[in-house]
Coordinates of C-alpha atoms in Angstrom, one line a residue:
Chain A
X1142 CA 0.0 0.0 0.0
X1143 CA 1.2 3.4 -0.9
X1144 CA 1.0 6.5 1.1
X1145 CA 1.6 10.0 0.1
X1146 CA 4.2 11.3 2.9
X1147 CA 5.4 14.6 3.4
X1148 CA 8.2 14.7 5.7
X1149 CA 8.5 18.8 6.2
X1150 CA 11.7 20.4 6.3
X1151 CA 13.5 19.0 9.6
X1152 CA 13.0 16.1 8.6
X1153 CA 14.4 16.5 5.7
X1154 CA 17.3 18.3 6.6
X1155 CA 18.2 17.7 10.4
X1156 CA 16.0 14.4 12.1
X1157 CA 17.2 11.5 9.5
X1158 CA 16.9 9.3 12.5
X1159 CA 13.0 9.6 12.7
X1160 CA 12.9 9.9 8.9
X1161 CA 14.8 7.0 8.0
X1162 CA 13.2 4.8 11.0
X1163 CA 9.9 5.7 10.1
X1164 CA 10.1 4.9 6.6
X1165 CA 11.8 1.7 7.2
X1166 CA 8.9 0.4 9.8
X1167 CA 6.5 1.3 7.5
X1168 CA 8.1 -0.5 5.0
X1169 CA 8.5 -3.4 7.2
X1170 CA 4.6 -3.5 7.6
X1171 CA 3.6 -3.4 4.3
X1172 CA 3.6 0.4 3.5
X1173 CA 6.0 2.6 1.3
X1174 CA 5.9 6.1 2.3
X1175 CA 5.4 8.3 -0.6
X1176 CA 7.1 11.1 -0.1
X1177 CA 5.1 14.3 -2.4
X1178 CA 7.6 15.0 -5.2
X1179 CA 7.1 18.8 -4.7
X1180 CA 6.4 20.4 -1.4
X1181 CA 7.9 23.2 0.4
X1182 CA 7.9 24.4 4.4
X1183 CA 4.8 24.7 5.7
X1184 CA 5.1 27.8 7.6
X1185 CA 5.9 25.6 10.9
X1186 CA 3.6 27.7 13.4
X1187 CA -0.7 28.1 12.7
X1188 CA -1.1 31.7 12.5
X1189 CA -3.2 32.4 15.8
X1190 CA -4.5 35.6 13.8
X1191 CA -7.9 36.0 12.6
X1192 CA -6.6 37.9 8.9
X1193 CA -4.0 35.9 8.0
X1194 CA -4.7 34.2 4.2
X1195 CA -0.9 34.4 3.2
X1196 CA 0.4 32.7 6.4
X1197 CA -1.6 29.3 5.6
X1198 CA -0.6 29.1 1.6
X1199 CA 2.2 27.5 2.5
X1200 CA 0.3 24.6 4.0
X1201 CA -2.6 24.9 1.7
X1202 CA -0.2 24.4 -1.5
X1203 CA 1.3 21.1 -0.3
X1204 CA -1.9 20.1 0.6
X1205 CA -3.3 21.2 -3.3
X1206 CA -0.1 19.3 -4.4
X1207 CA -1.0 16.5 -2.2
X1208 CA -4.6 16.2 -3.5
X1209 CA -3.4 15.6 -7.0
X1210 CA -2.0 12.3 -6.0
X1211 CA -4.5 10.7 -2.9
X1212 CA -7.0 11.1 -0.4
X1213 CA -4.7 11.6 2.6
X1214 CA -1.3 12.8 3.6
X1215 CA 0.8 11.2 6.1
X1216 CA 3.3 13.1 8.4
X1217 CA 5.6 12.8 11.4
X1218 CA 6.3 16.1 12.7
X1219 CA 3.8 17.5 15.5
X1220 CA 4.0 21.1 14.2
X1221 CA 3.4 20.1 10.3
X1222 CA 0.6 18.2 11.6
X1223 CA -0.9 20.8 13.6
X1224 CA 0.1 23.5 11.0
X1225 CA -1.3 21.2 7.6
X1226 CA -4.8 19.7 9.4
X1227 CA -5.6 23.7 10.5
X1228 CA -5.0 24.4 7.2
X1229 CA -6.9 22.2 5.9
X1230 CA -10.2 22.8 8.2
X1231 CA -9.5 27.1 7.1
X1232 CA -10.0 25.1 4.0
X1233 CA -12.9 23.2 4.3
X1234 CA -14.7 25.9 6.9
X1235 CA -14.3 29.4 5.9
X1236 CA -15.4 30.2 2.2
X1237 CA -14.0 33.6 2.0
X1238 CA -10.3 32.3 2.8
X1239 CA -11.1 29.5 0.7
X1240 CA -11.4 31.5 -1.9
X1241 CA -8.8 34.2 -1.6
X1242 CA -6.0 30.9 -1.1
X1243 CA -7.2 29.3 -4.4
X1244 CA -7.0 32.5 -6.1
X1245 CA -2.9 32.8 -5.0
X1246 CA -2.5 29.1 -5.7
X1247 CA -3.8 29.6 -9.4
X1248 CA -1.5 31.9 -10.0
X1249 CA 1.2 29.9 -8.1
X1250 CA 4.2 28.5 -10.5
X1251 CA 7.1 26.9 -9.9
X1252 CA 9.2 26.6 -13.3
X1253 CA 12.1 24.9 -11.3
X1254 CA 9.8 21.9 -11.1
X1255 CA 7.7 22.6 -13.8
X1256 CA 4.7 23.3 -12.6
X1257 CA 2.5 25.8 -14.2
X1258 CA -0.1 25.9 -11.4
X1259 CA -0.5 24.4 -8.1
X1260 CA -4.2 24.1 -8.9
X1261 CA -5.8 21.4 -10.8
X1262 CA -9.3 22.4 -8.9
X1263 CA -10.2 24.5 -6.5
X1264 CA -9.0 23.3 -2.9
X1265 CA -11.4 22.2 -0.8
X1266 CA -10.0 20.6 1.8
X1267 CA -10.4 17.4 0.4
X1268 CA -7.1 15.7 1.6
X1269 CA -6.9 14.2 5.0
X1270 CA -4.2 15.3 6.8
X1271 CA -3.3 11.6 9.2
X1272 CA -0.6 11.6 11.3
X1273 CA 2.1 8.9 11.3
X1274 CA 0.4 6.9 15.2
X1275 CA -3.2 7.7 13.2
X1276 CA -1.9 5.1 9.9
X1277 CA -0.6 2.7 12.1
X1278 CA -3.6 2.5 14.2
X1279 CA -5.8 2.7 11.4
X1280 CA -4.1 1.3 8.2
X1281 CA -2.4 -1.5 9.7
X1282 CA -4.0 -1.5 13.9
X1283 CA -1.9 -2.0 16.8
X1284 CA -3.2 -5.5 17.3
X1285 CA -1.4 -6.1 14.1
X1286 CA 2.0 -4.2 15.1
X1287 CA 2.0 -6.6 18.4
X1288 CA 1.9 -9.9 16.3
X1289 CA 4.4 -8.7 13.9
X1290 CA 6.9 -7.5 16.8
X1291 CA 10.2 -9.8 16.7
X1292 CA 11.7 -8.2 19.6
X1293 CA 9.1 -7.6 22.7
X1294 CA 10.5 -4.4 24.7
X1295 CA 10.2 -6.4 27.9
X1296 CA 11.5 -4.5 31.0
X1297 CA 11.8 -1.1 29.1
X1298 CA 10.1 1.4 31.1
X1299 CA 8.9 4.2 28.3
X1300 CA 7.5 7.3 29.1
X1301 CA 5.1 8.7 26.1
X1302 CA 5.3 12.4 25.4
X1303 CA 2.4 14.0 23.4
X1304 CA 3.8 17.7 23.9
X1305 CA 1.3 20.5 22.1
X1306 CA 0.4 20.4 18.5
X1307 CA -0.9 16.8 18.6
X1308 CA -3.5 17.7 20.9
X1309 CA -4.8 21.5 20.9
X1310 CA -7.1 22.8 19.8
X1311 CA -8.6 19.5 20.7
X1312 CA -12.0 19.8 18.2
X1313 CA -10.1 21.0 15.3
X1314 CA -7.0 18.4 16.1
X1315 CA -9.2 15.5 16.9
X1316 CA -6.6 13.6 17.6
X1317 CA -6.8 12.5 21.3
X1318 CA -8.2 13.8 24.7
X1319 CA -6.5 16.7 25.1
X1320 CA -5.7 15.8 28.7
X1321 CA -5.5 12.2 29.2
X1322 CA -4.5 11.2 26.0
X1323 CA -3.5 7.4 25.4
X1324 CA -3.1 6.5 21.5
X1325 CA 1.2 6.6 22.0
X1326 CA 0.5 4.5 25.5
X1327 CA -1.9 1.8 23.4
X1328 CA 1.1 1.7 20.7
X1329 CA 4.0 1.0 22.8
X1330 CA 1.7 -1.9 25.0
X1331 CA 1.5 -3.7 21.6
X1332 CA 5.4 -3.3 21.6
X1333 CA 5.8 -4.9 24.8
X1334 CA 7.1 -2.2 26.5
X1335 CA 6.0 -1.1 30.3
X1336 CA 4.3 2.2 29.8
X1337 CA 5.0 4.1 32.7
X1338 CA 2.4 7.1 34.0
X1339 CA 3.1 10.3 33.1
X1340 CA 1.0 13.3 33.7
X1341 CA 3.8 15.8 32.5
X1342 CA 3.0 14.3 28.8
X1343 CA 1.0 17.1 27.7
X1344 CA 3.1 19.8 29.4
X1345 CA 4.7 22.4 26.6
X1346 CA 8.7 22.0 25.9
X1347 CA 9.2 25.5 25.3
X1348 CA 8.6 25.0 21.7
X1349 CA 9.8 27.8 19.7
X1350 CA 11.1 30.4 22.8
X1351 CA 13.8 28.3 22.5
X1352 CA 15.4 30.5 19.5
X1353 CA 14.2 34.2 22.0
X1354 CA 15.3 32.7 25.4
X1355 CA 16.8 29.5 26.1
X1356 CA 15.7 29.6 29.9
X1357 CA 12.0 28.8 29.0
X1358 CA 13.2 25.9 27.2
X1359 CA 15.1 24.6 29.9
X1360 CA 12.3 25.4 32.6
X1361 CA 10.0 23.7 30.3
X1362 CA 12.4 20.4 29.7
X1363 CA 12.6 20.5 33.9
X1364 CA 9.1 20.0 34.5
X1365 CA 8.9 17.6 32.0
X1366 CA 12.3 15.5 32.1
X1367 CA 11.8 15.9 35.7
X1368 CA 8.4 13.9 36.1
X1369 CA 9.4 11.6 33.7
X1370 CA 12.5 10.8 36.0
X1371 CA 10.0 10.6 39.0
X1372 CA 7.7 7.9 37.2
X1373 CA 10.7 5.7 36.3
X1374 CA 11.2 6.5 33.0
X1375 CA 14.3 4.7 30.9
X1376 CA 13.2 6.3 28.1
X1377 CA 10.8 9.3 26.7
X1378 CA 9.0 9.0 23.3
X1379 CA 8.7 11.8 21.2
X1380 CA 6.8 12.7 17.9
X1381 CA 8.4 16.5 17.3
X1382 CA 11.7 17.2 16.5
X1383 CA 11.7 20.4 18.2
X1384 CA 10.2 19.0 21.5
X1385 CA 13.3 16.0 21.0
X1386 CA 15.8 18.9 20.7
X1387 CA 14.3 20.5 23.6
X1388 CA 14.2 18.0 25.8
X1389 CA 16.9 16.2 24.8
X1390 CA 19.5 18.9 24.7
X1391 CA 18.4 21.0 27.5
X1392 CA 19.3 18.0 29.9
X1393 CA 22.3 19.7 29.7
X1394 CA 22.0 22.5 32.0
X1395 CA 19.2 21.1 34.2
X1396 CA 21.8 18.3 35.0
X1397 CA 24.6 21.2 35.7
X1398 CA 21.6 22.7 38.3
X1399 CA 20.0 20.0 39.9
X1400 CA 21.3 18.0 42.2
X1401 CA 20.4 14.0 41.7
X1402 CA 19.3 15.0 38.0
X1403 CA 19.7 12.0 36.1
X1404 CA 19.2 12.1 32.5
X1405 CA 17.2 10.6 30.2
X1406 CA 17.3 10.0 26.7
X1407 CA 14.9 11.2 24.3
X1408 CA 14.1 9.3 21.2
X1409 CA 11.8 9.2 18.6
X1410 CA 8.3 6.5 18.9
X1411 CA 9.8 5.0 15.7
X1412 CA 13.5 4.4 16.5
X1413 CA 11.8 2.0 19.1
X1414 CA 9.4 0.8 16.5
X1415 CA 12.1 -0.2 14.6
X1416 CA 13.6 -2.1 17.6
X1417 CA 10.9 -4.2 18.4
X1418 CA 10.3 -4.8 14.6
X1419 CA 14.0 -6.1 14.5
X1420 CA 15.6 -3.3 12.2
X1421 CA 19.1 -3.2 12.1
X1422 CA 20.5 -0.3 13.9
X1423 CA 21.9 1.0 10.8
X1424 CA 18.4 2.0 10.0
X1425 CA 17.6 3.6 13.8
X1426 CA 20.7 5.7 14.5
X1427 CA 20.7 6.0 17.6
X1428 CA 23.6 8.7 17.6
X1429 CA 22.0 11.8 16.8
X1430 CA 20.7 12.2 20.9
X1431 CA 23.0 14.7 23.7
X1432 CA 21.4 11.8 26.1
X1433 CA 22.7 8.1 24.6
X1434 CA 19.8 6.1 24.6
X1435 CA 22.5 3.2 23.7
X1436 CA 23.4 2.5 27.7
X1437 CA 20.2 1.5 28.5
X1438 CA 18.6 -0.1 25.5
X1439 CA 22.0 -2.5 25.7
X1440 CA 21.3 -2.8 29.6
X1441 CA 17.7 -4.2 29.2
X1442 CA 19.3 -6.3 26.3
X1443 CA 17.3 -4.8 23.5
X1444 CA 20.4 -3.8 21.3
Chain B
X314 CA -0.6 49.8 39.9
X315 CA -3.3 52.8 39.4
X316 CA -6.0 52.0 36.6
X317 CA -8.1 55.3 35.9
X318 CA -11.8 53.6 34.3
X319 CA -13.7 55.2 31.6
X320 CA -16.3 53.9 28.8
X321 CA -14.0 55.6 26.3
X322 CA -10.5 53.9 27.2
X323 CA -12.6 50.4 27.9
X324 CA -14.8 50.5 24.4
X325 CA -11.9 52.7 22.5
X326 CA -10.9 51.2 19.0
X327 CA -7.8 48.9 20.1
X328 CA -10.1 46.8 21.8
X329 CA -12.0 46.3 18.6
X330 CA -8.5 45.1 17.0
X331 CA -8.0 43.1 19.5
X332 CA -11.1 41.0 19.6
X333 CA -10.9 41.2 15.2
X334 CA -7.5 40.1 15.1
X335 CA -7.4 36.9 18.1
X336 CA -11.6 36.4 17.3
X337 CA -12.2 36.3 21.1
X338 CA -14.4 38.2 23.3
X339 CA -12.7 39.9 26.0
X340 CA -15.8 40.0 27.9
X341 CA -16.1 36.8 28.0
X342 CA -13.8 35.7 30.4
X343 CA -14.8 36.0 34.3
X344 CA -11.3 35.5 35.4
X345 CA -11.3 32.2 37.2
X346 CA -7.3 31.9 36.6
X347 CA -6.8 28.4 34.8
X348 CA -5.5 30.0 32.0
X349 CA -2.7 31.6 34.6
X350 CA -2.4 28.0 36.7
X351 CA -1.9 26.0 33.4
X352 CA 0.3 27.9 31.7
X353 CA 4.0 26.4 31.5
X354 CA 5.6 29.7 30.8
X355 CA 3.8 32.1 33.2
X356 CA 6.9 32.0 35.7
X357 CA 8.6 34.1 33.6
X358 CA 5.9 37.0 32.6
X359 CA 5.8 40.1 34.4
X360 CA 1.5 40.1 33.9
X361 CA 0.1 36.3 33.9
X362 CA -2.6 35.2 31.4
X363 CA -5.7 36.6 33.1
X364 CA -4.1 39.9 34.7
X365 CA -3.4 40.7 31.1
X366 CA -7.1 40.1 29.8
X367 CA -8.2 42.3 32.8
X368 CA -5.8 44.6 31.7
X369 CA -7.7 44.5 28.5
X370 CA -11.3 44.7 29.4
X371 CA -10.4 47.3 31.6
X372 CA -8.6 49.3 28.7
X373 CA -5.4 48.9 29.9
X374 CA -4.0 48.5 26.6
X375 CA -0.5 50.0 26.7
X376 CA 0.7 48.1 29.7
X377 CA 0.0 45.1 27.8
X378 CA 1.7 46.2 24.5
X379 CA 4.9 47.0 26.6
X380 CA 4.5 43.4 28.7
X381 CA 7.4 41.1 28.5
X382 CA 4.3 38.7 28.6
X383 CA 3.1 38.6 25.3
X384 CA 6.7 37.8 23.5
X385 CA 6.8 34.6 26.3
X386 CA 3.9 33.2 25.3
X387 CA 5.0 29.6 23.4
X388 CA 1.3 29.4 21.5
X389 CA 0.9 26.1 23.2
X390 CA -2.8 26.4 23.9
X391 CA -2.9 24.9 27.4
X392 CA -4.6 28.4 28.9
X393 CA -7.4 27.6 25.6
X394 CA -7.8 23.5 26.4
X395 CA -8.8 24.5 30.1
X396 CA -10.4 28.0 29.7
X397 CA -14.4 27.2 30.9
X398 CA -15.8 29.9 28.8
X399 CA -13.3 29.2 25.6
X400 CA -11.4 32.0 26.0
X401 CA -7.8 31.1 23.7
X402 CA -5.5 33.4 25.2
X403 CA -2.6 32.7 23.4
X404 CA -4.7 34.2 19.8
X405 CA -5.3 37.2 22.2
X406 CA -1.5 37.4 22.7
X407 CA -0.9 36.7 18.6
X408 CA -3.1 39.3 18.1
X409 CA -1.1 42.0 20.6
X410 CA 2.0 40.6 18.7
X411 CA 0.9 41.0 15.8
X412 CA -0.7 44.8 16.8
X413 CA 2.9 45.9 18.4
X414 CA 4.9 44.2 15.1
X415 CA 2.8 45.5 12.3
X416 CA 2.8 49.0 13.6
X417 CA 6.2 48.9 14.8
X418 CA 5.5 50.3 18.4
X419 CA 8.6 48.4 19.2
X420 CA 11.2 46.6 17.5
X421 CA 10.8 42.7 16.7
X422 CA 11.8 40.5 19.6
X423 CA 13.8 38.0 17.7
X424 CA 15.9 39.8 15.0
X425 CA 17.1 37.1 11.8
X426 CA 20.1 38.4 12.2
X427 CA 20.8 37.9 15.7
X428 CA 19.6 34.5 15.8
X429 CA 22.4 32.1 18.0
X430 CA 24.7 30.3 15.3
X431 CA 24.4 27.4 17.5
X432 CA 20.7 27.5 17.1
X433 CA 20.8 27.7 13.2
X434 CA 23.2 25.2 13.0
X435 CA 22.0 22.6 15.5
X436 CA 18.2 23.5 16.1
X437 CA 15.3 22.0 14.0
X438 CA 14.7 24.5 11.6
X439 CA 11.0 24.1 12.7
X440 CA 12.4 26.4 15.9
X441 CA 14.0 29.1 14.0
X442 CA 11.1 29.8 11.5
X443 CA 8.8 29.4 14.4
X444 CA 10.2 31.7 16.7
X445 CA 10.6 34.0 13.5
X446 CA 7.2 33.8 12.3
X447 CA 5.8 34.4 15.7
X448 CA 8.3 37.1 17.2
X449 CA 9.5 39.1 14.4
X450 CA 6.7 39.0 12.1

């Protein structure tokens, strides 16, 4: 089964490890990730602002481009979730932006690639935007996952981080309670892993005040590294690359602070996947993390 | 701090903008506080969330254009998932963003030029366009 993917630019450029591990589980259960032949950035952050028809045409022209060749899109990244499915409901919901979007797109070219407009028909909304948990709960079903796992995650205690932009708004997301949300706890039972509680999981990482001042990011990671800690947590899941870097990295100084702060790494849901799918490590890359996640995944005999 | 109240200052024209540009109703809110208690980043503002929405009904407007408050905010939508009469404070703090930026009352907070090598090197790029997008404008 083919799936139209759209990996967004971090991906692309920065987080091979979730890339590359995500396309090589899919692969493993019977999916190849298309990846869109032409996309672009897709503006990253949902304007909050009530005006704003140029901030979403970004988002709205993969999406056009993505309608030309499916039904749905898949991708990993929260924020290109949360940015393409808002998108996408400006698109289906408000018929004066709808509009005014189709409009730029029609007059949208890109010779590089030769495209002489983005628009084949007006834009509807009529892709769904599915996020990478969503197709494996739905395309293939966790119940599935579990019977084709080689390698059970047995004693691995895993913490599940949702973070932000999965979850909120919650009825334009759709996604999961915004609160108690479980989908990423569901997953990694079928893995075999030991899903440790976790009320921090929906607690912000900072997100972008990272790049205007470091010290929310690292008061965020605290309160969130720091529960995880206090739960029992080997490792933390992830589904952002900017709440991995925050997280991840930041450990840094809140171990330089706090006394008896032990660190945890922070990896991606399908690095460990991968590992209980029996990828090779070549295909996981477990290197790119501040934290090793190798120690312990060697300690509890999983590598 | 020493508020003088009038009908002109509270209904005046930026209050207009303000409920335009986030689409919320400032009267709305009754000032329970969740939005202040969930938020993750409200340690480090000088007015929490629902000081600055008083601020606001109340016509206030200038101290909350020259908060630190509204360049903290991380748009992560907590204050909107708890708020009991839907109040999404972090649009209202887009749209005073967005006010402050567009007429260039002051100057962005995160300049494209100033932006940590480390950060453009290292960081997802997700980050720096974010922050960029949000904070400059």
């Amino acid at each position: 089964m083919k799936v139209p993917y759209y990996p967004g630019c971090t991906l692309h450029e920065r987080a091979h490890d979730f890339d590359a591990s995500a396309r090589e589980c899919a692969k493993a259960l019977g999916i190849e990730l298309e990846e869109l032949p032409v996309w672009t950035c897709c503006g990253a952050v949902f304007p909050l602002t009530t005006d704003s028809v140029m901030d979403i045409l970004a988002a709205v022209r993969n999406l056009a481009y993505a309608a030309r060749l499916g039904d749905k899109v898949v991708t990993l990244c929260s924020f290109c979730y949360n940015v393409l499915k808002r998108a996408n409901k400006v698109m289906r919901d408000d018929p004066e932006k709808r509009e005014k979007a189709n409009l730029f797109l029609l007059a949208d070219t890109d010779a590089r690639q030769g495209i002489e407009s983005y628009l084949k028909e007006d834009y509807v909304g009529q892709v769904e935007v599915l996020h990478y948990i969503e197709m494996l709960r739905d395309l293939v079903g966790f119940d599935e996952i579990a019977k084709r796992v080689k390698k059970k995650l047995e004693g691995l205690n895993v913490a599940a981080y949702y973070g932000c932009m999965l979850l909120r708004p919650a009825d334009e997301m759709e996604f999961d309670n915004p609160e108690q949300p479980t989908i990423f706890e569901e997953f990694l039972a079928s893995l075999g892993c030991n899903v440790v509680d976790f009320p921090m999981k929906t607690e912000c990482c900072g997100g972008f005040q990272i790049v205007n001042d470091e010290e929310i990011a690292i008061a965020c990671s605290r309160t969130v590294m720091g529960n995880a800690l206090k739960n029992g947590a080997d490792v933390v899941v992830t589904t952002c690359p900017l709440c991995r870097y925050n997280l991840d990295e930041k450990q840094k100084e809140i171990g330089e602070r706090v006394r008896d702060f032990e660190r945890i790494p922070v990896i991606y849901f399908t690095q460990l996947l991968g590992l209980a799918l029996g990828l090779g490590e070549e295909h996981l890359d477990f290197s790119g993390n501040y934290v090793d996640p190798r120690p312990v995944l060697v300690e509890r005999s999983l590598l | 701090m020493r508020l003088e109240l009038s009908a002109e200052r509270i209904k005046g024209k930026l209050r207009e903008r303000v409920e335009d540009l986030s689409g919320q109703k400032l009267s709305a809110c009754y000032q329970c506080g969740m939005c202040s208690a969930g938020c993750p980043v409200v340690d480090t503002m000088d007015i929490v969330p629902s000081e600055v929405i008083r601020l606001l009904q109340l016509g206030e407007f200038e101290a909350v254009l020259e908060s630190k408050t509204i360049w903290i905010c991380a748009s992560c939508l907590q204050c909107a998932s708890r708020c009991p009469r839907g109040v999404e404070f972090s649009s209202i703090c887009d749209a005073l963003r967005a006010i402050v930026l567009r007429k260039r009352l002051s100057s962005p907070r995160v300049d494209a030029d100033e932006v940590s090598p480390v950060m453009v090197s290292d960081a997802p790029q997700l980050g720096v366009v974010g922050a960029l997008r949000k904070l400059n404008g």
